[in-house]
Amino acid sequence: MEDENLSLSADTLAILNEFLKEKVDREREELEKIRNKNYKDLHFEEDWQLSQFWYSSETKGVFGKIVQQILHAADVSSTHGFHIALLSCPSLYKTIKDIHDTVRIFEYDKRFAAFGDDFVFYDFNEGCNANNLRQFNQQYDLIVADPPFLSEECITKMCKIIEVLLKPSAKVIFCSGVLVEPWLCVSLPVKRCKYQPQHERNLGNEFACYANFDLDDYVTR
């Protein structure tokens, strides 16, 4: 028995191609609408499956104050060349962006591609890959990181990523659970601070900030 002819007629194929083209065009238009929208108007809900927990308004305000002081202390001539990276802490983006334009958000969640060129997709699991994020090697003057998981593996790999991104003598703020301190402090030259970040929702684990500078002094000024 001969195989049946499964090829489409020219007319049917043309209709199908036109349908697919219109679908792609509609999706492209919707994406452009999102990208052209002011970042202040974009709102994203937490995705608990990705271990996302947004900071409280008070905590976002504190981080904004810290960044303002760091920028003020920087050489005025180099402020525009001052680069900030936010690793897995997207709820800080709007606060920091309102203060300083040169900020990038490194995220696994591709919803944040709506922030355009400020978005960089990354996966912390690639932290030990020697070529991971090499295009951003030693580009950042300040990194704020909040790893999604409180595991030794996650903390260690995040530290590897920070080492790649960070300029020499730059500042690091690492927000995570108190229980990660033994793993974190042997991987990065940071110390636990008195200031404790707060979240919109109460979490079961005690959280802390770790930094390679006197963060508490910036908080209390």
mmCIF file with all atom_site columns, C-alpha atoms in Angstrom:
data_model
loop_
_atom_site.group_PDB
_atom_site.id
_atom_site.type_symbol
_atom_site.label_atom_id
_atom_site.label_alt_id
_atom_site.label_comp_id
_atom_site.label_asym_id
_atom_site.label_entity_id
_atom_site.label_seq_id
_atom_site.pdbx_PDB_ins_code
_atom_site.Cartn_x
_atom_site.Cartn_y
_atom_site.Cartn_z
_atom_site.occupancy
_atom_site.B_iso_or_equiv
_atom_site.pdbx_formal_charge
_atom_site.auth_seq_id
_atom_site.auth_comp_id
_atom_site.auth_asym_id
_atom_site.auth_atom_id
_atom_site.pdbx_PDB_model_num
ATOM 1   C CA . MET A 1 1   ? 0.000  0.000  0.000  1.00 0.00 ? 1   MET A CA 1
ATOM 2   C CA . GLU A 1 2   ? 1.438  3.397  -1.049 1.00 0.00 ? 2   GLU A CA 1
ATOM 3   C CA . ASP A 1 3   ? 1.925  6.136  1.557  1.00 0.00 ? 3   ASP A CA 1
ATOM 4   C CA . GLU A 1 4   ? -0.802 8.732  1.582  1.00 0.00 ? 4   GLU A CA 1
ATOM 5   C CA . ASN A 1 5   ? 0.103  12.167 0.223  1.00 0.00 ? 5   ASN A CA 1
ATOM 6   C CA . LEU A 1 6   ? 0.247  14.353 3.348  1.00 0.00 ? 6   LEU A CA 1
ATOM 7   C CA . SER A 1 7   ? 1.490  17.523 1.631  1.00 0.00 ? 7   SER A CA 1
ATOM 8   C CA . LEU A 1 8   ? -0.749 20.582 1.802  1.00 0.00 ? 8   LEU A CA 1
ATOM 9   C CA . SER A 1 9   ? -2.135 22.279 -1.269 1.00 0.00 ? 9   SER A CA 1
ATOM 10  C CA . ALA A 1 10  ? -0.580 25.604 -2.243 1.00 0.00 ? 10  ALA A CA 1
ATOM 11  C CA . ASP A 1 11  ? -3.709 27.524 -1.186 1.00 0.00 ? 11  ASP A CA 1
ATOM 12  C CA . THR A 1 12  ? -3.913 25.795 2.191  1.00 0.00 ? 12  THR A CA 1
ATOM 13  C CA . LEU A 1 13  ? -0.207 26.321 2.821  1.00 0.00 ? 13  LEU A CA 1
ATOM 14  C CA . ALA A 1 14  ? -0.521 30.009 1.974  1.00 0.00 ? 14  ALA A CA 1
ATOM 15  C CA . ILE A 1 15  ? -3.415 30.410 4.431  1.00 0.00 ? 15  ILE A CA 1
ATOM 16  C CA . LEU A 1 16  ? -1.470 28.601 7.162  1.00 0.00 ? 16  LEU A CA 1
ATOM 17  C CA . ASN A 1 17  ? 1.625  30.746 6.586  1.00 0.00 ? 17  ASN A CA 1
ATOM 18  C CA . GLU A 1 18  ? -0.445 33.912 6.720  1.00 0.00 ? 18  GLU A CA 1
ATOM 19  C CA . PHE A 1 19  ? -2.058 32.792 10.000 1.00 0.00 ? 19  PHE A CA 1
ATOM 20  C CA . LEU A 1 20  ? 1.340  32.049 11.546 1.00 0.00 ? 20  LEU A CA 1
ATOM 21  C CA . LYS A 1 21  ? 2.729  35.368 10.336 1.00 0.00 ? 21  LYS A CA 1
ATOM 22  C CA . GLU A 1 22  ? -0.184 37.285 11.882 1.00 0.00 ? 22  GLU A CA 1
ATOM 23  C CA . LYS A 1 23  ? 0.268  35.382 15.157 1.00 0.00 ? 23  LYS A CA 1
ATOM 24  C CA . VAL A 1 24  ? 3.985  36.227 15.306 1.00 0.00 ? 24  VAL A CA 1
ATOM 25  C CA . ASP A 1 25  ? 3.249  39.871 14.460 1.00 0.00 ? 25  ASP A CA 1
ATOM 26  C CA . ARG A 1 26  ? 0.650  40.114 17.244 1.00 0.00 ? 26  ARG A CA 1
ATOM 27  C CA . GLU A 1 27  ? 3.051  38.611 19.780 1.00 0.00 ? 27  GLU A CA 1
ATOM 28  C CA . ARG A 1 28  ? 5.796  40.997 18.659 1.00 0.00 ? 28  ARG A CA 1
ATOM 29  C CA . GLU A 1 29  ? 3.443  43.982 18.997 1.00 0.00 ? 29  GLU A CA 1
ATOM 30  C CA . GLU A 1 30  ? 2.435  42.944 22.521 1.00 0.00 ? 30  GLU A CA 1
ATOM 31  C CA . LEU A 1 31  ? 6.066  42.526 23.538 1.00 0.00 ? 31  LEU A CA 1
ATOM 32  C CA . GLU A 1 32  ? 6.914  45.963 22.128 1.00 0.00 ? 32  GLU A CA 1
ATOM 33  C CA . LYS A 1 33  ? 4.027  47.499 24.082 1.00 0.00 ? 33  LYS A CA 1
ATOM 34  C CA . ILE A 1 34  ? 5.447  46.016 27.283 1.00 0.00 ? 34  ILE A CA 1
ATOM 35  C CA . ARG A 1 35  ? 8.993  47.100 26.484 1.00 0.00 ? 35  ARG A CA 1
ATOM 36  C CA . ASN A 1 36  ? 7.924  50.642 25.603 1.00 0.00 ? 36  ASN A CA 1
ATOM 37  C CA . LYS A 1 37  ? 5.900  51.004 28.761 1.00 0.00 ? 37  LYS A CA 1
ATOM 38  C CA . ASN A 1 38  ? 7.436  53.046 31.534 1.00 0.00 ? 38  ASN A CA 1
ATOM 39  C CA . TYR A 1 39  ? 9.184  50.729 33.993 1.00 0.00 ? 39  TYR A CA 1
ATOM 40  C CA . LYS A 1 40  ? 7.295  52.457 36.815 1.00 0.00 ? 40  LYS A CA 1
ATOM 41  C CA . ASP A 1 41  ? 4.008  51.170 35.396 1.00 0.00 ? 41  ASP A CA 1
ATOM 42  C CA . LEU A 1 42  ? 5.111  47.531 35.273 1.00 0.00 ? 42  LEU A CA 1
ATOM 43  C CA . HIS A 1 43  ? 4.027  45.309 38.138 1.00 0.00 ? 43  HIS A CA 1
ATOM 44  C CA . PHE A 1 44  ? 4.988  41.707 38.811 1.00 0.00 ? 44  PHE A CA 1
ATOM 45  C CA . GLU A 1 45  ? 3.686  39.314 41.414 1.00 0.00 ? 45  GLU A CA 1
ATOM 46  C CA . GLU A 1 46  ? 5.993  37.023 43.347 1.00 0.00 ? 46  GLU A CA 1
ATOM 47  C CA . ASP A 1 47  ? 6.501  33.581 41.855 1.00 0.00 ? 47  ASP A CA 1
ATOM 48  C CA . TRP A 1 48  ? 6.911  31.310 44.851 1.00 0.00 ? 48  TRP A CA 1
ATOM 49  C CA . GLN A 1 49  ? 7.913  28.408 42.615 1.00 0.00 ? 49  GLN A CA 1
ATOM 50  C CA . LEU A 1 50  ? 11.016 30.447 41.794 1.00 0.00 ? 50  LEU A CA 1
ATOM 51  C CA . SER A 1 51  ? 11.478 31.279 45.480 1.00 0.00 ? 51  SER A CA 1
ATOM 52  C CA . GLN A 1 52  ? 10.683 34.955 44.963 1.00 0.00 ? 52  GLN A CA 1
ATOM 53  C CA . PHE A 1 53  ? 9.839  37.106 47.986 1.00 0.00 ? 53  PHE A CA 1
ATOM 54  C CA . TRP A 1 54  ? 9.544  40.858 47.588 1.00 0.00 ? 54  TRP A CA 1
ATOM 55  C CA . TYR A 1 55  ? 11.093 43.285 50.050 1.00 0.00 ? 55  TYR A CA 1
ATOM 56  C CA . SER A 1 56  ? 8.914  45.543 52.181 1.00 0.00 ? 56  SER A CA 1
ATOM 57  C CA . SER A 1 57  ? 8.577  49.237 51.333 1.00 0.00 ? 57  SER A CA 1
ATOM 58  C CA . GLU A 1 58  ? 10.706 50.082 54.367 1.00 0.00 ? 58  GLU A CA 1
ATOM 59  C CA . THR A 1 59  ? 13.529 47.810 53.242 1.00 0.00 ? 59  THR A CA 1
ATOM 60  C CA . LYS A 1 60  ? 13.433 49.154 49.687 1.00 0.00 ? 60  LYS A CA 1
ATOM 61  C CA . GLY A 1 61  ? 13.678 52.650 51.133 1.00 0.00 ? 61  GLY A CA 1
ATOM 62  C CA . VAL A 1 62  ? 16.720 51.671 53.211 1.00 0.00 ? 62  VAL A CA 1
ATOM 63  C CA . PHE A 1 63  ? 18.477 50.225 50.172 1.00 0.00 ? 63  PHE A CA 1
ATOM 64  C CA . GLY A 1 64  ? 17.663 53.361 48.227 1.00 0.00 ? 64  GLY A CA 1
ATOM 65  C CA . LYS A 1 65  ? 19.237 55.459 50.987 1.00 0.00 ? 65  LYS A CA 1
ATOM 66  C CA . ILE A 1 66  ? 22.351 53.274 50.986 1.00 0.00 ? 66  ILE A CA 1
ATOM 67  C CA . VAL A 1 67  ? 22.749 53.563 47.216 1.00 0.00 ? 67  VAL A CA 1
ATOM 68  C CA . GLN A 1 68  ? 22.307 57.343 47.325 1.00 0.00 ? 68  GLN A CA 1
ATOM 69  C CA . GLN A 1 69  ? 25.082 57.652 49.890 1.00 0.00 ? 69  GLN A CA 1
ATOM 70  C CA . ILE A 1 70  ? 27.406 55.348 47.965 1.00 0.00 ? 70  ILE A CA 1
ATOM 71  C CA . LEU A 1 71  ? 26.868 57.393 44.812 1.00 0.00 ? 71  LEU A CA 1
ATOM 72  C CA . HIS A 1 72  ? 27.392 60.634 46.715 1.00 0.00 ? 72  HIS A CA 1
ATOM 73  C CA . ALA A 1 73  ? 30.697 59.334 48.056 1.00 0.00 ? 73  ALA A CA 1
ATOM 74  C CA . ALA A 1 74  ? 31.839 58.280 44.577 1.00 0.00 ? 74  ALA A CA 1
ATOM 75  C CA . ASP A 1 75  ? 33.938 60.611 42.440 1.00 0.00 ? 75  ASP A CA 1
ATOM 76  C CA . VAL A 1 76  ? 31.476 62.954 40.717 1.00 0.00 ? 76  VAL A CA 1
ATOM 77  C CA . SER A 1 77  ? 33.294 62.605 37.407 1.00 0.00 ? 77  SER A CA 1
ATOM 78  C CA . SER A 1 78  ? 32.855 58.823 37.456 1.00 0.00 ? 78  SER A CA 1
ATOM 79  C CA . THR A 1 79  ? 29.287 58.569 38.742 1.00 0.00 ? 79  THR A CA 1
ATOM 80  C CA . HIS A 1 80  ? 27.847 57.997 35.258 1.00 0.00 ? 80  HIS A CA 1
ATOM 81  C CA . GLY A 1 81  ? 30.323 55.164 34.917 1.00 0.00 ? 81  GLY A CA 1
ATOM 82  C CA . PHE A 1 82  ? 29.135 53.660 38.192 1.00 0.00 ? 82  PHE A CA 1
ATOM 83  C CA . HIS A 1 83  ? 27.442 50.340 37.439 1.00 0.00 ? 83  HIS A CA 1
ATOM 84  C CA . ILE A 1 84  ? 25.035 48.499 39.740 1.00 0.00 ? 84  ILE A CA 1
ATOM 85  C CA . ALA A 1 85  ? 23.958 44.855 39.437 1.00 0.00 ? 85  ALA A CA 1
ATOM 86  C CA . LEU A 1 86  ? 20.937 43.334 41.179 1.00 0.00 ? 86  LEU A CA 1
ATOM 87  C CA . LEU A 1 87  ? 21.171 39.547 41.386 1.00 0.00 ? 87  LEU A CA 1
ATOM 88  C CA . SER A 1 88  ? 17.852 37.791 42.067 1.00 0.00 ? 88  SER A CA 1
ATOM 89  C CA . CYS A 1 89  ? 16.327 40.796 43.835 1.00 0.00 ? 89  CYS A CA 1
ATOM 90  C CA . PRO A 1 90  ? 13.965 42.275 41.232 1.00 0.00 ? 90  PRO A CA 1
ATOM 91  C CA . SER A 1 91  ? 11.787 44.059 43.794 1.00 0.00 ? 91  SER A CA 1
ATOM 92  C CA . LEU A 1 92  ? 14.655 46.542 44.289 1.00 0.00 ? 92  LEU A CA 1
ATOM 93  C CA . TYR A 1 93  ? 14.851 47.485 40.616 1.00 0.00 ? 93  TYR A CA 1
ATOM 94  C CA . LYS A 1 94  ? 12.415 50.414 40.553 1.00 0.00 ? 94  LYS A CA 1
ATOM 95  C CA . THR A 1 95  ? 13.827 51.927 43.741 1.00 0.00 ? 95  THR A CA 1
ATOM 96  C CA . ILE A 1 96  ? 17.405 51.806 42.455 1.00 0.00 ? 96  ILE A CA 1
ATOM 97  C CA . LYS A 1 97  ? 16.480 52.842 38.912 1.00 0.00 ? 97  LYS A CA 1
ATOM 98  C CA . ASP A 1 98  ? 14.815 55.990 40.263 1.00 0.00 ? 98  ASP A CA 1
ATOM 99  C CA . ILE A 1 99  ? 18.137 56.903 41.872 1.00 0.00 ? 99  ILE A CA 1
ATOM 100 C CA . HIS A 1 100 ? 20.661 55.795 39.260 1.00 0.00 ? 100 HIS A CA 1
ATOM 101 C CA . ASP A 1 101 ? 20.144 54.938 35.620 1.00 0.00 ? 101 ASP A CA 1
ATOM 102 C CA . THR A 1 102 ? 22.981 52.459 35.147 1.00 0.00 ? 102 THR A CA 1
ATOM 103 C CA . VAL A 1 103 ? 21.539 49.388 36.839 1.00 0.00 ? 103 VAL A CA 1
ATOM 104 C CA . ARG A 1 104 ? 21.057 45.875 35.523 1.00 0.00 ? 104 ARG A CA 1
ATOM 105 C CA . ILE A 1 105 ? 18.809 43.157 36.870 1.00 0.00 ? 105 ILE A CA 1
ATOM 106 C CA . PHE A 1 106 ? 20.215 39.627 36.586 1.00 0.00 ? 106 PHE A CA 1
ATOM 107 C CA . GLU A 1 107 ? 17.275 37.226 36.736 1.00 0.00 ? 107 GLU A CA 1
ATOM 108 C CA . TYR A 1 108 ? 16.212 33.699 35.826 1.00 0.00 ? 108 TYR A CA 1
ATOM 109 C CA . ASP A 1 109 ? 12.600 34.870 35.472 1.00 0.00 ? 109 ASP A CA 1
ATOM 110 C CA . LYS A 1 110 ? 12.202 36.088 31.897 1.00 0.00 ? 110 LYS A CA 1
ATOM 111 C CA . ARG A 1 111 ? 9.184  38.225 32.768 1.00 0.00 ? 111 ARG A CA 1
ATOM 112 C CA . PHE A 1 112 ? 11.688 40.905 33.687 1.00 0.00 ? 112 PHE A CA 1
ATOM 113 C CA . ALA A 1 113 ? 12.839 41.130 30.080 1.00 0.00 ? 113 ALA A CA 1
ATOM 114 C CA . ALA A 1 114 ? 10.156 43.835 30.048 1.00 0.00 ? 114 ALA A CA 1
ATOM 115 C CA . PHE A 1 115 ? 12.853 46.078 31.531 1.00 0.00 ? 115 PHE A CA 1
ATOM 116 C CA . GLY A 1 116 ? 14.647 45.950 28.185 1.00 0.00 ? 116 GLY A CA 1
ATOM 117 C CA . ASP A 1 117 ? 18.430 46.267 28.109 1.00 0.00 ? 117 ASP A CA 1
ATOM 118 C CA . ASP A 1 118 ? 18.528 46.440 31.915 1.00 0.00 ? 118 ASP A CA 1
ATOM 119 C CA . PHE A 1 119 ? 17.602 42.730 32.030 1.00 0.00 ? 119 PHE A CA 1
ATOM 120 C CA . VAL A 1 120 ? 20.198 39.951 31.866 1.00 0.00 ? 120 VAL A CA 1
ATOM 121 C CA . PHE A 1 121 ? 19.084 36.343 31.959 1.00 0.00 ? 121 PHE A CA 1
ATOM 122 C CA . TYR A 1 122 ? 21.232 34.168 34.200 1.00 0.00 ? 122 TYR A CA 1
ATOM 123 C CA . ASP A 1 123 ? 21.077 30.844 36.000 1.00 0.00 ? 123 ASP A CA 1
ATOM 124 C CA . PHE A 1 124 ? 22.951 30.576 39.295 1.00 0.00 ? 124 PHE A CA 1
ATOM 125 C CA . ASN A 1 125 ? 23.593 26.896 38.503 1.00 0.00 ? 125 ASN A CA 1
ATOM 126 C CA . GLU A 1 126 ? 26.113 28.085 35.907 1.00 0.00 ? 126 GLU A CA 1
ATOM 127 C CA . GLY A 1 127 ? 28.141 29.802 38.614 1.00 0.00 ? 127 GLY A CA 1
ATOM 128 C CA . CYS A 1 128 ? 31.062 27.385 38.390 1.00 0.00 ? 128 CYS A CA 1
ATOM 129 C CA . ASN A 1 129 ? 31.195 27.564 34.597 1.00 0.00 ? 129 ASN A CA 1
ATOM 130 C CA . ALA A 1 130 ? 34.393 29.435 33.745 1.00 0.00 ? 130 ALA A CA 1
ATOM 131 C CA . ASN A 1 131 ? 32.769 31.211 30.792 1.00 0.00 ? 131 ASN A CA 1
ATOM 132 C CA . ASN A 1 132 ? 29.563 32.187 32.565 1.00 0.00 ? 132 ASN A CA 1
ATOM 133 C CA . LEU A 1 133 ? 28.770 35.926 32.232 1.00 0.00 ? 133 LEU A CA 1
ATOM 134 C CA . ARG A 1 134 ? 32.331 36.683 31.101 1.00 0.00 ? 134 ARG A CA 1
ATOM 135 C CA . GLN A 1 135 ? 30.976 39.519 28.935 1.00 0.00 ? 135 GLN A CA 1
ATOM 136 C CA . PHE A 1 136 ? 30.272 41.337 32.225 1.00 0.00 ? 136 PHE A CA 1
ATOM 137 C CA . ASN A 1 137 ? 33.644 40.574 33.778 1.00 0.00 ? 137 ASN A CA 1
ATOM 138 C CA . GLN A 1 138 ? 34.594 43.155 36.451 1.00 0.00 ? 138 GLN A CA 1
ATOM 139 C CA . GLN A 1 139 ? 32.002 45.684 35.281 1.00 0.00 ? 139 GLN A CA 1
ATOM 140 C CA . TYR A 1 140 ? 30.136 46.424 38.512 1.00 0.00 ? 140 TYR A CA 1
ATOM 141 C CA . ASP A 1 141 ? 30.888 48.884 41.297 1.00 0.00 ? 141 ASP A CA 1
ATOM 142 C CA . LEU A 1 142 ? 28.041 47.676 43.520 1.00 0.00 ? 142 LEU A CA 1
ATOM 143 C CA . ILE A 1 143 ? 26.290 44.305 43.601 1.00 0.00 ? 143 ILE A CA 1
ATOM 144 C CA . VAL A 1 144 ? 23.208 43.515 45.642 1.00 0.00 ? 144 VAL A CA 1
ATOM 145 C CA . ALA A 1 145 ? 22.468 39.786 45.692 1.00 0.00 ? 145 ALA A CA 1
ATOM 146 C CA . ASP A 1 146 ? 19.662 37.741 47.202 1.00 0.00 ? 146 ASP A CA 1
ATOM 147 C CA . PRO A 1 147 ? 20.037 34.079 46.175 1.00 0.00 ? 147 PRO A CA 1
ATOM 148 C CA . PRO A 1 148 ? 16.806 32.130 45.725 1.00 0.00 ? 148 PRO A CA 1
ATOM 149 C CA . PHE A 1 149 ? 17.783 29.181 47.926 1.00 0.00 ? 149 PHE A CA 1
ATOM 150 C CA . LEU A 1 150 ? 19.371 28.781 51.346 1.00 0.00 ? 150 LEU A CA 1
ATOM 151 C CA . SER A 1 151 ? 21.646 25.921 50.336 1.00 0.00 ? 151 SER A CA 1
ATOM 152 C CA . GLU A 1 152 ? 25.419 25.631 50.336 1.00 0.00 ? 152 GLU A CA 1
ATOM 153 C CA . GLU A 1 153 ? 25.396 24.858 46.617 1.00 0.00 ? 153 GLU A CA 1
ATOM 154 C CA . CYS A 1 154 ? 23.372 27.965 45.750 1.00 0.00 ? 154 CYS A CA 1
ATOM 155 C CA . ILE A 1 155 ? 25.429 30.264 47.979 1.00 0.00 ? 155 ILE A CA 1
ATOM 156 C CA . THR A 1 156 ? 28.739 28.966 46.641 1.00 0.00 ? 156 THR A CA 1
ATOM 157 C CA . LYS A 1 157 ? 27.696 29.337 43.008 1.00 0.00 ? 157 LYS A CA 1
ATOM 158 C CA . MET A 1 158 ? 26.303 32.832 43.586 1.00 0.00 ? 158 MET A CA 1
ATOM 159 C CA . CYS A 1 159 ? 29.608 33.845 45.129 1.00 0.00 ? 159 CYS A CA 1
ATOM 160 C CA . LYS A 1 160 ? 31.436 32.606 42.032 1.00 0.00 ? 160 LYS A CA 1
ATOM 161 C CA . ILE A 1 161 ? 29.169 34.780 39.865 1.00 0.00 ? 161 ILE A CA 1
ATOM 162 C CA . ILE A 1 162 ? 29.775 37.818 42.067 1.00 0.00 ? 162 ILE A CA 1
ATOM 163 C CA . GLU A 1 163 ? 33.530 37.300 41.785 1.00 0.00 ? 163 GLU A CA 1
ATOM 164 C CA . VAL A 1 164 ? 33.190 37.474 38.002 1.00 0.00 ? 164 VAL A CA 1
ATOM 165 C CA . LEU A 1 165 ? 31.016 40.611 37.945 1.00 0.00 ? 165 LEU A CA 1
ATOM 166 C CA . LEU A 1 166 ? 32.650 42.669 40.667 1.00 0.00 ? 166 LEU A CA 1
ATOM 167 C CA . LYS A 1 167 ? 35.265 45.329 40.029 1.00 0.00 ? 167 LYS A CA 1
ATOM 168 C CA . PRO A 1 168 ? 38.315 45.289 42.316 1.00 0.00 ? 168 PRO A CA 1
ATOM 169 C CA . SER A 1 169 ? 37.550 47.143 45.578 1.00 0.00 ? 169 SER A CA 1
ATOM 170 C CA . ALA A 1 170 ? 33.841 47.351 44.708 1.00 0.00 ? 170 ALA A CA 1
ATOM 171 C CA . LYS A 1 171 ? 31.002 46.938 47.205 1.00 0.00 ? 171 LYS A CA 1
ATOM 172 C CA . VAL A 1 172 ? 28.833 43.862 47.832 1.00 0.00 ? 172 VAL A CA 1
ATOM 173 C CA . ILE A 1 173 ? 25.564 43.547 49.738 1.00 0.00 ? 173 ILE A CA 1
ATOM 174 C CA . PHE A 1 174 ? 24.452 39.942 50.145 1.00 0.00 ? 174 PHE A CA 1
ATOM 175 C CA . CYS A 1 175 ? 20.990 39.290 51.591 1.00 0.00 ? 175 CYS A CA 1
ATOM 176 C CA . SER A 1 176 ? 20.142 35.796 52.750 1.00 0.00 ? 176 SER A CA 1
ATOM 177 C CA . GLY A 1 177 ? 19.326 33.647 55.733 1.00 0.00 ? 177 GLY A CA 1
ATOM 178 C CA . VAL A 1 178 ? 21.379 33.659 58.901 1.00 0.00 ? 178 VAL A CA 1
ATOM 179 C CA . LEU A 1 179 ? 22.092 29.968 58.424 1.00 0.00 ? 179 LEU A CA 1
ATOM 180 C CA . VAL A 1 180 ? 24.161 30.579 55.246 1.00 0.00 ? 180 VAL A CA 1
ATOM 181 C CA . GLU A 1 181 ? 26.818 32.584 57.088 1.00 0.00 ? 181 GLU A CA 1
ATOM 182 C CA . PRO A 1 182 ? 29.396 29.724 57.377 1.00 0.00 ? 182 PRO A CA 1
ATOM 183 C CA . TRP A 1 183 ? 29.282 29.073 53.620 1.00 0.00 ? 183 TRP A CA 1
ATOM 184 C CA . LEU A 1 184 ? 29.092 32.705 52.558 1.00 0.00 ? 184 LEU A CA 1
ATOM 185 C CA . CYS A 1 185 ? 31.863 34.186 54.671 1.00 0.00 ? 185 CYS A CA 1
ATOM 186 C CA . VAL A 1 186 ? 34.430 31.676 53.444 1.00 0.00 ? 186 VAL A CA 1
ATOM 187 C CA . SER A 1 187 ? 33.557 32.461 49.814 1.00 0.00 ? 187 SER A CA 1
ATOM 188 C CA . LEU A 1 188 ? 33.365 36.272 49.930 1.00 0.00 ? 188 LEU A CA 1
ATOM 189 C CA . PRO A 1 189 ? 35.096 38.843 52.174 1.00 0.00 ? 189 PRO A CA 1
ATOM 190 C CA . VAL A 1 190 ? 31.823 39.924 53.796 1.00 0.00 ? 190 VAL A CA 1
ATOM 191 C CA . LYS A 1 191 ? 30.608 40.200 57.372 1.00 0.00 ? 191 LYS A CA 1
ATOM 192 C CA . ARG A 1 192 ? 27.158 39.965 58.871 1.00 0.00 ? 192 ARG A CA 1
ATOM 193 C CA . CYS A 1 193 ? 25.522 43.352 59.533 1.00 0.00 ? 193 CYS A CA 1
ATOM 194 C CA . LYS A 1 194 ? 23.093 44.419 62.239 1.00 0.00 ? 194 LYS A CA 1
ATOM 195 C CA . TYR A 1 195 ? 20.524 45.569 59.682 1.00 0.00 ? 195 TYR A CA 1
ATOM 196 C CA . GLN A 1 196 ? 17.957 42.904 58.796 1.00 0.00 ? 196 GLN A CA 1
ATOM 197 C CA . PRO A 1 197 ? 15.992 43.180 55.537 1.00 0.00 ? 197 PRO A CA 1
ATOM 198 C CA . GLN A 1 198 ? 12.235 42.699 55.783 1.00 0.00 ? 198 GLN A CA 1
ATOM 199 C CA . HIS A 1 199 ? 9.803  41.190 53.280 1.00 0.00 ? 199 HIS A CA 1
ATOM 200 C CA . GLU A 1 200 ? 6.195  41.914 52.389 1.00 0.00 ? 200 GLU A CA 1
ATOM 201 C CA . ARG A 1 201 ? 5.294  38.464 53.675 1.00 0.00 ? 201 ARG A CA 1
ATOM 202 C CA . ASN A 1 202 ? 6.562  36.937 56.879 1.00 0.00 ? 202 ASN A CA 1
ATOM 203 C CA . LEU A 1 203 ? 9.118  34.223 56.151 1.00 0.00 ? 203 LEU A CA 1
ATOM 204 C CA . GLY A 1 204 ? 10.044 31.380 58.441 1.00 0.00 ? 204 GLY A CA 1
ATOM 205 C CA . ASN A 1 205 ? 13.816 31.925 58.272 1.00 0.00 ? 205 ASN A CA 1
ATOM 206 C CA . GLU A 1 206 ? 15.712 34.756 59.926 1.00 0.00 ? 206 GLU A CA 1
ATOM 207 C CA . PHE A 1 207 ? 17.319 36.988 57.302 1.00 0.00 ? 207 PHE A CA 1
ATOM 208 C CA . ALA A 1 208 ? 20.403 39.150 57.447 1.00 0.00 ? 208 ALA A CA 1
ATOM 209 C CA . CYS A 1 209 ? 22.563 41.438 55.328 1.00 0.00 ? 209 CYS A CA 1
ATOM 210 C CA . TYR A 1 210 ? 26.232 40.737 54.734 1.00 0.00 ? 210 TYR A CA 1
ATOM 211 C CA . ALA A 1 211 ? 28.587 43.303 53.250 1.00 0.00 ? 211 ALA A CA 1
ATOM 212 C CA . ASN A 1 212 ? 32.248 44.007 52.563 1.00 0.00 ? 212 ASN A CA 1
ATOM 213 C CA . PHE A 1 213 ? 31.874 47.531 53.989 1.00 0.00 ? 213 PHE A CA 1
ATOM 214 C CA . ASP A 1 214 ? 30.209 49.151 57.014 1.00 0.00 ? 214 ASP A CA 1
ATOM 215 C CA . LEU A 1 215 ? 26.622 48.954 55.770 1.00 0.00 ? 215 LEU A CA 1
ATOM 216 C CA . ASP A 1 216 ? 25.171 49.706 59.223 1.00 0.00 ? 216 ASP A CA 1
ATOM 217 C CA . ASP A 1 217 ? 26.887 53.102 59.168 1.00 0.00 ? 217 ASP A CA 1
ATOM 218 C CA . TYR A 1 218 ? 25.042 53.950 55.929 1.00 0.00 ? 218 TYR A CA 1
ATOM 219 C CA . VAL A 1 219 ? 21.734 52.791 57.443 1.00 0.00 ? 219 VAL A CA 1
ATOM 220 C CA . THR A 1 220 ? 22.011 54.932 60.584 1.00 0.00 ? 220 THR A CA 1
ATOM 221 C CA . ARG A 1 221 ? 23.257 58.152 58.963 1.00 0.00 ? 221 ARG A CA 1
#
